[in-house]
């Protein structure tokens, strides 16, 4: 009888601790999604500030960038082979901003595409400086 009560008590405690573990992961997921949204908003704001376009154009580009990120996320979440996903992303990159040609200057579109691909010159300069600092700190 005592064993039976002990087993029931232990199984009840395990069930409660398992439920608490899942609620923590839900909180962590919500916090992580919030952090991602903050980073995305900061990235979009920084990119728009670099483009040197007027307020109306900024609003259009901002909406277009958020839609672009949503479309890219949908592609990445689909369970497909790697090469198909990469092809879809390349197609998205090539065609998604074509309708902005008449709205903003071509230089701004080129700069935006370059930044989205990660080919920004400022970022590469920062990375080189960071590598030099790491190398110096390893040598010392």
N, CA, C and O atoms as a GROMACS GRO file, in nm:
protein
  560
    1UNK      N    1   0.082  -0.119   0.000
    1UNK     CA    2   0.000   0.000   0.000
    1UNK      C    3   0.087   0.126   0.000
    1UNK      O    4   0.062   0.221  -0.074
    2UNK      N    5   0.191   0.124   0.086
    2UNK     CA    6   0.279   0.239   0.092
    2UNK      C    7   0.354   0.257  -0.040
    2UNK      O    8   0.374   0.369  -0.087
    3UNK      N    9   0.393   0.145  -0.098
    3UNK     CA   10   0.462   0.152  -0.226
    3UNK      C   11   0.372   0.212  -0.334
    3UNK      O   12   0.416   0.294  -0.415
    4UNK      N   13   0.249   0.172  -0.332
    4UNK     CA   14   0.153   0.221  -0.429
    4UNK      C   15   0.138   0.373  -0.416
    4UNK      O   16   0.139   0.444  -0.516
    5UNK      N   17   0.124   0.423  -0.294
    5UNK     CA   18   0.112   0.567  -0.270
    5UNK      C   19   0.240   0.641  -0.310
    5UNK      O   20   0.234   0.751  -0.367
    6UNK      N   21   0.354   0.581  -0.282
    6UNK     CA   22   0.482   0.642  -0.316
    6UNK      C   23   0.498   0.652  -0.468
    6UNK      O   24   0.543   0.754  -0.520
    7UNK      N   25   0.461   0.546  -0.538
    7UNK     CA   26   0.469   0.546  -0.685
    7UNK      C   27   0.375   0.651  -0.743
    7UNK      O   28   0.413   0.724  -0.834
    8UNK      N   29   0.254   0.660  -0.692
    8UNK     CA   30   0.157   0.758  -0.739
    8UNK      C   31   0.207   0.901  -0.713
    8UNK      O   32   0.192   0.988  -0.798
    9UNK      N   33   0.267   0.923  -0.598
    9UNK     CA   34   0.320   1.055  -0.563
    9UNK      C   35   0.435   1.094  -0.656
    9UNK      O   36   0.441   1.207  -0.702
   10UNK      N   37   0.525   1.001  -0.682
   10UNK     CA   38   0.637   1.027  -0.771
   10UNK      C   39   0.591   1.053  -0.915
   10UNK      O   40   0.642   1.143  -0.981
   11UNK      N   41   0.495   0.975  -0.962
   11UNK     CA   42   0.446   0.996  -1.099
   11UNK      C   43   0.374   1.130  -1.109
   11UNK      O   44   0.383   1.197  -1.212
   12UNK      N   45   0.303   1.170  -1.006
   12UNK     CA   46   0.235   1.300  -1.004
   12UNK      C   47   0.337   1.414  -1.008
   12UNK      O   48   0.318   1.511  -1.080
   13UNK      N   49   0.444   1.402  -0.931
   13UNK     CA   50   0.549   1.504  -0.930
   13UNK      C   51   0.618   1.514  -1.066
   13UNK      O   52   0.648   1.624  -1.113
   14UNK      N   53   0.643   1.400  -1.128
   14UNK     CA   54   0.707   1.400  -1.260
   14UNK      C   55   0.617   1.467  -1.364
   14UNK      O   56   0.666   1.540  -1.451
   15UNK      N   57   0.488   1.442  -1.356
   15UNK     CA   58   0.394   1.502  -1.451
   15UNK      C   59   0.390   1.653  -1.434
   15UNK      O   60   0.385   1.726  -1.534
   16UNK      N   61   0.392   1.700  -1.312
   16UNK     CA   62   0.389   1.845  -1.286
   16UNK      C   63   0.517   1.910  -1.337
   16UNK      O   64   0.511   2.016  -1.399
   17UNK      N   65   0.631   1.849  -1.311
   17UNK     CA   66   0.758   1.908  -1.356
   17UNK      C   67   0.768   1.908  -1.508
   17UNK      O   68   0.827   2.000  -1.566
   18UNK      N   69   0.710   1.808  -1.574
   18UNK     CA   70   0.712   1.804  -1.721
   18UNK      C   71   0.627   1.917  -1.778
   18UNK      O   72   0.664   1.977  -1.879
   19UNK      N   73   0.514   1.947  -1.715
   19UNK     CA   74   0.428   2.056  -1.762
   19UNK      C   75   0.498   2.190  -1.743
   19UNK      O   76   0.487   2.278  -1.828
   20UNK      N   77   0.568   2.207  -1.634
   20UNK     CA   78   0.638   2.333  -1.610
   20UNK      C   79   0.750   2.353  -1.711
   20UNK      O   80   0.778   2.466  -1.750
   21UNK      N   81   0.814   2.247  -1.752
   21UNK     CA   82   0.922   2.256  -1.851
   21UNK      C   83   0.871   2.306  -1.985
   21UNK      O   84   0.940   2.384  -2.051
   22UNK      N   85   0.754   2.264  -2.026
   22UNK     CA   86   0.700   2.309  -2.155
   22UNK      C   87   0.656   2.454  -2.148
   22UNK      O   88   0.668   2.526  -2.247
   23UNK      N   89   0.607   2.498  -2.034
   23UNK     CA   90   0.566   2.638  -2.024
   23UNK      C   91   0.688   2.730  -2.030
   23UNK      O   92   0.678   2.841  -2.081
   24UNK      N   93   0.800   2.685  -1.978
   24UNK     CA   94   0.921   2.765  -1.988
   24UNK      C   95   0.966   2.777  -2.133
   24UNK      O   96   1.011   2.883  -2.176
   25UNK      N   97   0.954   2.670  -2.208
   25UNK     CA   98   0.996   2.678  -2.346
   25UNK      C   99   0.903   2.769  -2.426
   25UNK      O  100   0.948   2.837  -2.518
   26UNK      N  101   0.774   2.772  -2.392
   26UNK     CA  102   0.682   2.864  -2.459
   26UNK      C  103   0.720   3.008  -2.428
   26UNK      O  104   0.715   3.094  -2.516
   27UNK      N  105   0.758   3.034  -2.305
   27UNK     CA  106   0.801   3.169  -2.268
   27UNK      C  107   0.929   3.206  -2.341
   27UNK      O  108   0.946   3.318  -2.388
   28UNK      N  109   1.019   3.110  -2.350
   28UNK     CA  110   1.145   3.135  -2.419
   28UNK      C  111   1.121   3.160  -2.568
   28UNK      O  112   1.185   3.248  -2.627
   29UNK      N  113   1.030   3.085  -2.628
   29UNK     CA  114   0.998   3.105  -2.769
   29UNK      C  115   0.939   3.244  -2.792
   29UNK      O  116   0.975   3.312  -2.888
   30UNK      N  117   0.849   3.285  -2.704
   30UNK     CA  118   0.787   3.417  -2.718
   30UNK      C  119   0.892   3.526  -2.703
   30UNK      O  120   0.890   3.624  -2.778
   31UNK      N  121   0.982   3.509  -2.608
   31UNK     CA  122   1.088   3.607  -2.588
   31UNK      C  123   1.181   3.611  -2.709
   31UNK      O  124   1.225   3.718  -2.750
   32UNK      N  125   1.211   3.495  -2.764
   32UNK     CA  126   1.299   3.486  -2.880
   32UNK      C  127   1.234   3.552  -3.002
   32UNK      O  128   1.301   3.623  -3.077
   33UNK      N  129   1.106   3.527  -3.023
   33UNK     CA  130   1.035   3.589  -3.135
   33UNK      C  131   1.030   3.741  -3.120
   33UNK      O  132   1.043   3.814  -3.218
   34UNK      N  133   1.011   3.787  -2.998
   34UNK     CA  134   1.010   3.932  -2.973
   34UNK      C  135   1.147   3.992  -3.004
   34UNK      O  136   1.156   4.100  -3.062
   35UNK      N  137   1.252   3.923  -2.966
   35UNK     CA  138   1.388   3.970  -2.994
   35UNK      C  139   1.415   3.973  -3.144
   35UNK      O  140   1.479   4.065  -3.195
   36UNK      N  141   1.366   3.873  -3.215
   36UNK     CA  142   1.383   3.869  -3.360
   36UNK      C  143   1.311   3.986  -3.425
   36UNK      O  144   1.365   4.049  -3.516
   37UNK      N  145   1.191   4.015  -3.380
   37UNK     CA  146   1.115   4.128  -3.436
   37UNK      C  147   1.187   4.260  -3.410
   37UNK      O  148   1.189   4.348  -3.496
   38UNK      N  149   1.246   4.275  -3.292
   38UNK     CA  150   1.321   4.398  -3.261
   38UNK      C  151   1.441   4.412  -3.353
   38UNK      O  152   1.467   4.520  -3.406
   39UNK      N  153   1.514   4.302  -3.372
   39UNK     CA  154   1.631   4.305  -3.460
   39UNK      C  155   1.592   4.336  -3.605
   39UNK      O  156   1.659   4.412  -3.674
   40UNK      N  157   1.482   4.276  -3.648
   40UNK     CA  158   1.435   4.299  -3.784
   40UNK      C  159   1.397   4.446  -3.802
   40UNK      O  160   1.431   4.507  -3.903
   41UNK      N  161   1.326   4.503  -3.706
   41UNK     CA  162   1.286   4.643  -3.714
   41UNK      C  163   1.409   4.734  -3.717
   41UNK      O  164   1.413   4.830  -3.793
   42UNK      N  165   1.509   4.704  -3.634
   42UNK     CA  166   1.632   4.784  -3.632
   42UNK      C  167   1.705   4.773  -3.765
   42UNK      O  168   1.754   4.873  -3.817
   43UNK      N  169   1.713   4.653  -3.820
   43UNK     CA  170   1.780   4.630  -3.948
   43UNK      C  171   1.712   4.708  -4.060
   43UNK      O  172   1.778   4.773  -4.141
   44UNK      N  173   1.578   4.702  -4.063
   44UNK     CA  174   1.502   4.772  -4.167
   44UNK      C  175   1.519   4.922  -4.152
   44UNK      O  176   1.539   4.993  -4.251
   45UNK      N  177   1.513   4.972  -4.030
   45UNK     CA  178   1.530   5.116  -4.007
   45UNK      C  179   1.669   5.164  -4.048
   45UNK      O  180   1.683   5.270  -4.109
   46UNK      N  181   1.771   5.085  -4.016
   46UNK     CA  182   1.908   5.122  -4.055
   46UNK      C  183   1.924   5.120  -4.206
   46UNK      O  184   1.988   5.209  -4.264
   47UNK      N  185   1.866   5.021  -4.270
   47UNK     CA  186   1.876   5.010  -4.415
   47UNK      C  187   1.805   5.127  -4.484
   47UNK      O  188   1.857   5.184  -4.580
   48UNK      N  189   1.688   5.162  -4.435
   48UNK     CA  190   1.614   5.274  -4.494
   48UNK      C  191   1.688   5.406  -4.471
   48UNK      O  192   1.687   5.492  -4.559
   49UNK      N  193   1.751   5.421  -4.357
   49UNK     CA  194   1.826   5.544  -4.330
   49UNK      C  195   1.944   5.558  -4.426
   49UNK      O  196   1.981   5.670  -4.464
   50UNK      N  197   2.003   5.447  -4.467
   50UNK     CA  198   2.116   5.450  -4.560
   50UNK      C  199   2.076   5.487  -4.702
   50UNK      O  200   2.157   5.538  -4.779
   51UNK      N  201   1.951   5.461  -4.738
   51UNK     CA  202   1.908   5.477  -4.877
   51UNK      C  203   1.890   5.624  -4.919
   51UNK      O  204   1.890   5.652  -5.039
   52UNK      N  205   1.875   5.714  -4.827
   52UNK     CA  206   1.856   5.856  -4.858
   52UNK      C  207   1.739   5.879  -4.954
   52UNK      O  208   1.757   5.932  -5.063
   53UNK      N  209   1.620   5.837  -4.912
   53UNK     CA  210   1.499   5.856  -4.991
   53UNK      C  211   1.398   5.933  -4.906
   53UNK      O  212   1.411   5.941  -4.784
   54UNK      N  213   1.295   5.990  -4.972
   54UNK     CA  214   1.199   6.071  -4.897
   54UNK      C  215   1.105   5.984  -4.814
   54UNK      O  216   1.109   5.861  -4.822
   55UNK      N  217   1.019   6.049  -4.734
   55UNK     CA  218   0.937   5.978  -4.636
   55UNK      C  219   0.837   5.882  -4.701
   55UNK      O  220   0.818   5.771  -4.652
   56UNK      N  221   0.775   5.923  -4.810
   56UNK     CA  222   0.679   5.838  -4.881
   56UNK      C  223   0.748   5.712  -4.934
   56UNK      O  224   0.696   5.602  -4.921
   57UNK      N  225   0.864   5.730  -4.991
   57UNK     CA  226   0.941   5.616  -5.043
   57UNK      C  227   0.987   5.526  -4.929
   57UNK      O  228   0.990   5.404  -4.943
   58UNK      N  229   1.024   5.586  -4.817
   58UNK     CA  230   1.066   5.508  -4.702
   58UNK      C  231   0.954   5.417  -4.654
   58UNK      O  232   0.977   5.300  -4.622
   59UNK      N  233   0.832   5.471  -4.650
   59UNK     CA  234   0.718   5.392  -4.605
   59UNK      C  235   0.693   5.273  -4.699
   59UNK      O  236   0.667   5.162  -4.652
   60UNK      N  237   0.700   5.296  -4.828
   60UNK     CA  238   0.679   5.188  -4.926
   60UNK      C  239   0.788   5.083  -4.914
   60UNK      O  240   0.759   4.963  -4.913
   61UNK      N  241   0.914   5.126  -4.904
   61UNK     CA  242   1.026   5.032  -4.894
   61UNK      C  243   1.016   4.952  -4.764
   61UNK      O  244   1.045   4.832  -4.763
   62UNK      N  245   0.976   5.017  -4.657
   62UNK     CA  246   0.963   4.949  -4.528
   62UNK      C  247   0.860   4.836  -4.538
   62UNK      O  248   0.886   4.724  -4.492
   63UNK      N  249   0.745   4.864  -4.596
   63UNK     CA  250   0.642   4.760  -4.613
   63UNK      C  251   0.694   4.648  -4.702
   63UNK      O  252   0.672   4.530  -4.673
   64UNK      N  253   0.763   4.684  -4.807
   64UNK     CA  254   0.814   4.585  -4.901
   64UNK      C  255   0.919   4.495  -4.834
   64UNK      O  256   0.923   4.375  -4.859
   65UNK      N  257   1.004   4.554  -4.750
   65UNK     CA  258   1.106   4.476  -4.681
   65UNK      C  259   1.044   4.378  -4.582
   65UNK      O  260   1.085   4.262  -4.575
   66UNK      N  261   0.944   4.423  -4.506
   66UNK     CA  262   0.878   4.332  -4.412
   66UNK      C  263   0.810   4.217  -4.487
   66UNK      O  264   0.816   4.103  -4.443
   67UNK      N  265   0.746   4.248  -4.600
   67UNK     CA  266   0.684   4.143  -4.680
   67UNK      C  267   0.790   4.047  -4.736
   67UNK      O  268   0.768   3.926  -4.741
   68UNK      N  269   0.903   4.102  -4.777
   68UNK     CA  270   1.013   4.020  -4.828
   68UNK      C  271   1.061   3.920  -4.721
   68UNK      O  272   1.080   3.802  -4.750
   69UNK      N  273   1.080   3.970  -4.599
   69UNK     CA  274   1.127   3.882  -4.492
   69UNK      C  275   1.023   3.774  -4.460
   69UNK      O  276   1.060   3.660  -4.431
   70UNK      N  277   0.895   3.809  -4.466
   70UNK     CA  278   0.791   3.710  -4.442
   70UNK      C  279   0.791   3.602  -4.550
   70UNK      O  280   0.778   3.483  -4.520
   71UNK      N  281   0.805   3.644  -4.676
   71UNK     CA  282   0.810   3.548  -4.786
   71UNK      C  283   0.932   3.456  -4.775
   71UNK      O  284   0.923   3.336  -4.798
   72UNK      N  285   1.045   3.515  -4.739
   72UNK     CA  286   1.167   3.435  -4.725
   72UNK      C  287   1.153   3.334  -4.611
   72UNK      O  288   1.199   3.221  -4.622
   73UNK      N  289   1.090   3.376  -4.503
   73UNK     CA  290   1.068   3.287  -4.390
   73UNK      C  291   0.977   3.171  -4.429
   73UNK      O  292   1.000   3.057  -4.389
   74UNK      N  293   0.873   3.200  -4.508
   74UNK     CA  294   0.784   3.093  -4.555
   74UNK      C  295   0.862   2.991  -4.638
   74UNK      O  296   0.843   2.871  -4.623
   75UNK      N  297   0.949   3.040  -4.725
   75UNK     CA  298   1.028   2.950  -4.808
   75UNK      C  299   1.120   2.864  -4.721
   75UNK      O  300   1.134   2.744  -4.745
   76UNK      N  301   1.181   2.924  -4.621
   76UNK     CA  302   1.274   2.850  -4.536
   76UNK      C  303   1.203   2.748  -4.447
   76UNK      O  304   1.264   2.648  -4.408
   77UNK      N  305   1.078   2.773  -4.414
   77UNK     CA  306   1.005   2.681  -4.327
   77UNK      C  307   0.946   2.562  -4.400
   77UNK      O  308   0.908   2.463  -4.338
   78UNK      N  309   0.936   2.571  -4.533
   78UNK     CA  310   0.882   2.460  -4.611
   78UNK      C  311   0.984   2.346  -4.611
   78UNK      O  312   1.104   2.368  -4.626
   79UNK      N  313   0.934   2.226  -4.595
   79UNK     CA  314   1.020   2.109  -4.591
   79UNK      C  315   1.049   2.063  -4.733
   79UNK      O  316   0.977   1.981  -4.790
   80UNK      N  317   1.156   2.119  -4.791
   80UNK     CA  318   1.199   2.085  -4.926
   80UNK      C  319   1.348   2.057  -4.925
   80UNK      O  320   1.418   2.093  -4.830
   81UNK      N  321   1.397   1.993  -5.031
   81UNK     CA  322   1.542   1.975  -5.041
   81UNK      C  323   1.613   2.110  -5.046
   81UNK      O  324   1.556   2.211  -5.088
   82UNK      N  325   1.736   2.109  -5.003
   82UNK     CA  326   1.815   2.232  -4.992
   82UNK      C  327   1.824   2.307  -5.124
   82UNK      O  328   1.806   2.429  -5.127
   83UNK      N  329   1.852   2.236  -5.233
   83UNK     CA  330   1.872   2.304  -5.361
   83UNK      C  331   1.744   2.371  -5.411
   83UNK      O  332   1.752   2.474  -5.477
   84UNK      N  333   1.628   2.315  -5.380
   84UNK     CA  334   1.502   2.377  -5.422
   84UNK      C  335   1.476   2.505  -5.342
   84UNK      O  336   1.431   2.606  -5.397
   85UNK      N  337   1.504   2.499  -5.213
   85UNK     CA  338   1.487   2.619  -5.130
   85UNK      C  339   1.580   2.730  -5.177
   85UNK      O  340   1.538   2.845  -5.189
   86UNK      N  341   1.704   2.695  -5.204
   86UNK     CA  342   1.802   2.795  -5.249
   86UNK      C  343   1.759   2.856  -5.382
   86UNK      O  344   1.777   2.976  -5.403
   87UNK      N  345   1.704   2.775  -5.471
   87UNK     CA  346   1.657   2.827  -5.600
   87UNK      C  347   1.540   2.922  -5.580
   87UNK      O  348   1.532   3.025  -5.647
   88UNK      N  349   1.448   2.888  -5.490
   88UNK     CA  350   1.335   2.975  -5.463
   88UNK      C  351   1.380   3.107  -5.401
   88UNK      O  352   1.326   3.213  -5.433
   89UNK      N  353   1.479   3.101  -5.314
   89UNK     CA  354   1.531   3.223  -5.252
   89UNK      C  355   1.600   3.310  -5.356
   89UNK      O  356   1.587   3.432  -5.353
   90UNK      N  357   1.675   3.249  -5.446
   90UNK     CA  358   1.740   3.325  -5.553
   90UNK      C  359   1.637   3.391  -5.644
   90UNK      O  360   1.654   3.506  -5.684
   91UNK      N  361   1.530   3.319  -5.675
   91UNK     CA  362   1.423   3.377  -5.757
   91UNK      C  363   1.355   3.493  -5.683
   91UNK      O  364   1.324   3.596  -5.743
   92UNK      N  365   1.333   3.475  -5.555
   92UNK     CA  366   1.273   3.582  -5.475
   92UNK      C  367   1.363   3.704  -5.472
   92UNK      O  368   1.315   3.816  -5.490
   93UNK      N  369   1.492   3.684  -5.451
   93UNK     CA  370   1.587   3.796  -5.449
   93UNK      C  371   1.590   3.870  -5.582
   93UNK      O  372   1.599   3.993  -5.585
   94UNK      N  373   1.582   3.795  -5.691
   94UNK     CA  374   1.595   3.855  -5.824
   94UNK      C  375   1.470   3.933  -5.865
   94UNK      O  376   1.481   4.034  -5.935
   95UNK      N  377   1.353   3.889  -5.822
   95UNK     CA  378   1.231   3.948  -5.876
   95UNK      C  379   1.147   4.029  -5.778
   95UNK      O  380   1.060   4.103  -5.820
   96UNK      N  381   1.171   4.017  -5.650
   96UNK     CA  382   1.078   4.075  -5.552
   96UNK      C  383   1.076   4.227  -5.553
   96UNK      O  384   0.972   4.286  -5.528
   97UNK      N  385   1.187   4.291  -5.580
   97UNK     CA  386   1.193   4.437  -5.572
   97UNK      C  387   1.181   4.505  -5.708
   97UNK      O  388   1.208   4.625  -5.719
   98UNK      N  389   1.140   4.431  -5.812
   98UNK     CA  390   1.129   4.488  -5.945
   98UNK      C  391   1.021   4.596  -5.953
   98UNK      O  392   1.036   4.692  -6.029
   99UNK      N  393   0.914   4.582  -5.877
   99UNK     CA  394   0.807   4.681  -5.885
   99UNK      C  395   0.843   4.814  -5.818
   99UNK      O  396   0.767   4.911  -5.827
  100UNK      N  397   0.958   4.820  -5.752
  100UNK     CA  398   1.004   4.945  -5.692
  100UNK      C  399   1.085   5.030  -5.791
  100UNK      O  400   1.125   5.141  -5.757
  101UNK      N  401   1.109   4.980  -5.911
  101UNK     CA  402   1.192   5.051  -6.008
  101UNK      C  403   1.142   5.191  -6.038
  101UNK      O  404   1.224   5.283  -6.050
  102UNK      N  405   1.014   5.212  -6.050
  102UNK     CA  406   0.962   5.345  -6.079
  102UNK      C  407   0.946   5.432  -5.957
  102UNK      O  408   0.928   5.553  -5.969
  103UNK      N  409   0.952   5.372  -5.839
  103UNK     CA  410   0.924   5.445  -5.716
  103UNK      C  411   1.050   5.505  -5.654
  103UNK      O  412   1.050   5.621  -5.613
  104UNK      N  413   1.156   5.427  -5.647
  104UNK     CA  414   1.281   5.476  -5.589
  104UNK      C  415   1.394   5.465  -5.690
  104UNK      O  416   1.382   5.388  -5.786
  105UNK      N  417   1.502   5.539  -5.671
  105UNK     CA  418   1.613   5.536  -5.767
  105UNK      C  419   1.679   5.397  -5.776
  105UNK      O  420   1.676   5.318  -5.681
  106UNK      N  421   1.738   5.371  -5.892
  106UNK     CA  422   1.803   5.242  -5.915
  106UNK      C  423   1.920   5.219  -5.821
  106UNK      O  424   1.947   5.106  -5.781
  107UNK      N  425   1.991   5.327  -5.785
  107UNK     CA  426   2.105   5.311  -5.692
  107UNK      C  427   2.056   5.262  -5.557
  107UNK      O  428   2.123   5.180  -5.493
  108UNK      N  429   1.941   5.312  -5.514
  108UNK     CA  430   1.886   5.270  -5.384
  108UNK      C  431   1.847   5.123  -5.387
  108UNK      O  432   1.870   5.050  -5.290
  109UNK      N  433   1.788   5.080  -5.498
  109UNK     CA  434   1.749   4.938  -5.510
  109UNK      C  435   1.873   4.850  -5.510
  109UNK      O  436   1.876   4.745  -5.445
  110UNK      N  437   1.975   4.892  -5.584
  110UNK     CA  438   2.099   4.813  -5.589
  110UNK      C  439   2.164   4.805  -5.451
  110UNK      O  440   2.211   4.699  -5.410
  111UNK      N  441   2.166   4.917  -5.380
  111UNK     CA  442   2.224   4.919  -5.247
  111UNK      C  443   2.146   4.829  -5.151
  111UNK      O  444   2.204   4.759  -5.068
  112UNK      N  445   2.013   4.832  -5.164
  112UNK     CA  446   1.928   4.750  -5.079
  112UNK      C  447   1.951   4.602  -5.108
  112UNK      O  448   1.965   4.522  -5.014
  113UNK      N  449   1.956   4.563  -5.234
  113UNK     CA  450   1.980   4.423  -5.270
  113UNK      C  451   2.117   4.377  -5.222
  113UNK      O  452   2.133   4.265  -5.173
  114UNK      N  453   2.216   4.464  -5.237
  114UNK     CA  454   2.352   4.431  -5.194
  114UNK      C  455   2.356   4.407  -5.043
  114UNK      O  456   2.420   4.313  -4.996
  115UNK      N  457   2.288   4.492  -4.970
  115UNK     CA  458   2.285   4.480  -4.824
  115UNK      C  459   2.210   4.353  -4.781
  115UNK      O  460   2.251   4.285  -4.687
  116UNK      N  461   2.101   4.322  -4.851
  116UNK     CA  462   2.024   4.202  -4.817
  116UNK      C  463   2.102   4.074  -4.845
  116UNK      O  464   2.084   3.974  -4.776
  117UNK      N  465   2.189   4.077  -4.945
  117UNK     CA  466   2.271   3.960  -4.976
  117UNK      C  467   2.391   3.949  -4.882
  117UNK      O  468   2.455   3.844  -4.876
  118UNK      N  469   2.420   4.056  -4.808
  118UNK     CA  470   2.532   4.052  -4.716
  118UNK      C  471   2.662   4.096  -4.778
  118UNK      O  472   2.769   4.064  -4.727
  119UNK      N  473   2.655   4.170  -4.886
  119UNK     CA  474   2.776   4.214  -4.956
  119UNK      C  475   2.806   4.360  -4.926
  119UNK      O  476   2.863   4.430  -5.010
  120UNK      N  477   2.769   4.406  -4.809
  120UNK     CA  478   2.789   4.546  -4.774
  120UNK      C  479   2.935   4.572  -4.740
  120UNK      O  480   2.997   4.494  -4.668
  121UNK      N  481   2.989   4.680  -4.791
  121UNK     CA  482   3.131   4.712  -4.771
  121UNK      C  483   3.162   4.746  -4.625
  121UNK      O  484   3.266   4.706  -4.573
  122UNK      N  485   3.072   4.819  -4.560
  122UNK     CA  486   3.096   4.858  -4.422
  122UNK      C  487   3.104   4.736  -4.331
  122UNK      O  488   3.188   4.730  -4.241
  123UNK      N  489   3.017   4.639  -4.355
  123UNK     CA  490   3.019   4.518  -4.274
  123UNK      C  491   3.150   4.442  -4.293
  123UNK      O  492   3.205   4.389  -4.197
  124UNK      N  493   3.198   4.436  -4.416
  124UNK     CA  494   3.322   4.363  -4.440
  124UNK      C  495   3.440   4.434  -4.375
  124UNK      O  496   3.533   4.368  -4.326
  125UNK      N  497   3.439   4.566  -4.374
  125UNK     CA  498   3.545   4.641  -4.306
  125UNK      C  499   3.543   4.613  -4.156
  125UNK      O  500   3.647   4.594  -4.093
  126UNK      N  501   3.423   4.610  -4.099
  126UNK     CA  502   3.411   4.582  -3.956
  126UNK      C  503   3.460   4.441  -3.924
  126UNK      O  504   3.527   4.419  -3.823
  127UNK      N  505   3.427   4.346  -4.012
  127UNK     CA  506   3.470   4.208  -3.990
  127UNK      C  507   3.622   4.196  -3.996
  127UNK      O  508   3.682   4.123  -3.917
  128UNK      N  509   3.685   4.269  -4.091
  128UNK     CA  510   3.830   4.265  -4.101
  128UNK      C  511   3.896   4.322  -3.977
  128UNK      O  512   3.993   4.265  -3.926
  129UNK      N  513   3.842   4.433  -3.926
  129UNK     CA  514   3.897   4.492  -3.805
  129UNK      C  515   3.881   4.397  -3.687
  129UNK      O  516   3.971   4.384  -3.604
  130UNK      N  517   3.766   4.331  -3.680
  130UNK     CA  518   3.741   4.238  -3.571
  130UNK      C  519   3.839   4.120  -3.577
  130UNK      O  520   3.889   4.076  -3.474
  131UNK      N  521   3.866   4.070  -3.698
  131UNK     CA  522   3.961   3.961  -3.712
  131UNK      C  523   4.100   4.004  -3.669
  131UNK      O  524   4.172   3.927  -3.605
  132UNK      N  525   4.139   4.128  -3.704
  132UNK     CA  526   4.271   4.177  -3.663
  132UNK      C  527   4.281   4.184  -3.512
  132UNK      O  528   4.382   4.146  -3.453
  133UNK      N  529   4.175   4.234  -3.448
  133UNK     CA  530   4.176   4.243  -3.301
  133UNK      C  531   4.186   4.105  -3.238
  133UNK      O  532   4.260   4.087  -3.141
  134UNK      N  533   4.113   4.008  -3.290
  134UNK     CA  534   4.118   3.873  -3.236
  134UNK      C  535   4.258   3.814  -3.254
  134UNK      O  536   4.310   3.747  -3.165
  135UNK      N  537   4.317   3.841  -3.370
  135UNK     CA  538   4.450   3.788  -3.397
  135UNK      C  539   4.552   3.848  -3.302
  135UNK      O  540   4.640   3.778  -3.252
  136UNK      N  541   4.540   3.980  -3.277
  136UNK     CA  542   4.632   4.046  -3.182
  136UNK      C  543   4.615   3.990  -3.041
  136UNK      O  544   4.712   3.966  -2.970
  137UNK      N  545   4.489   3.968  -3.001
  137UNK     CA  546   4.466   3.919  -2.867
  137UNK      C  547   4.517   3.775  -2.851
  137UNK      O  548   4.560   3.737  -2.742
  138UNK      N  549   4.514   3.696  -2.956
  138UNK     CA  550   4.567   3.560  -2.949
  138UNK      C  551   4.720   3.561  -2.940
  138UNK      O  552   4.780   3.478  -2.872
  139UNK      N  553   4.781   3.656  -3.011
  139UNK     CA  554   4.927   3.666  -3.009
  139UNK      C  555   4.979   3.710  -2.872
  139UNK      O  556   5.088   3.670  -2.832
  140UNK      N  557   4.903   3.789  -2.802
  140UNK     CA  558   4.947   3.839  -2.669
  140UNK      C  559   4.918   3.739  -2.566
  140UNK      O  560   4.948   3.761  -2.448
   0.00000   0.00000   0.00000
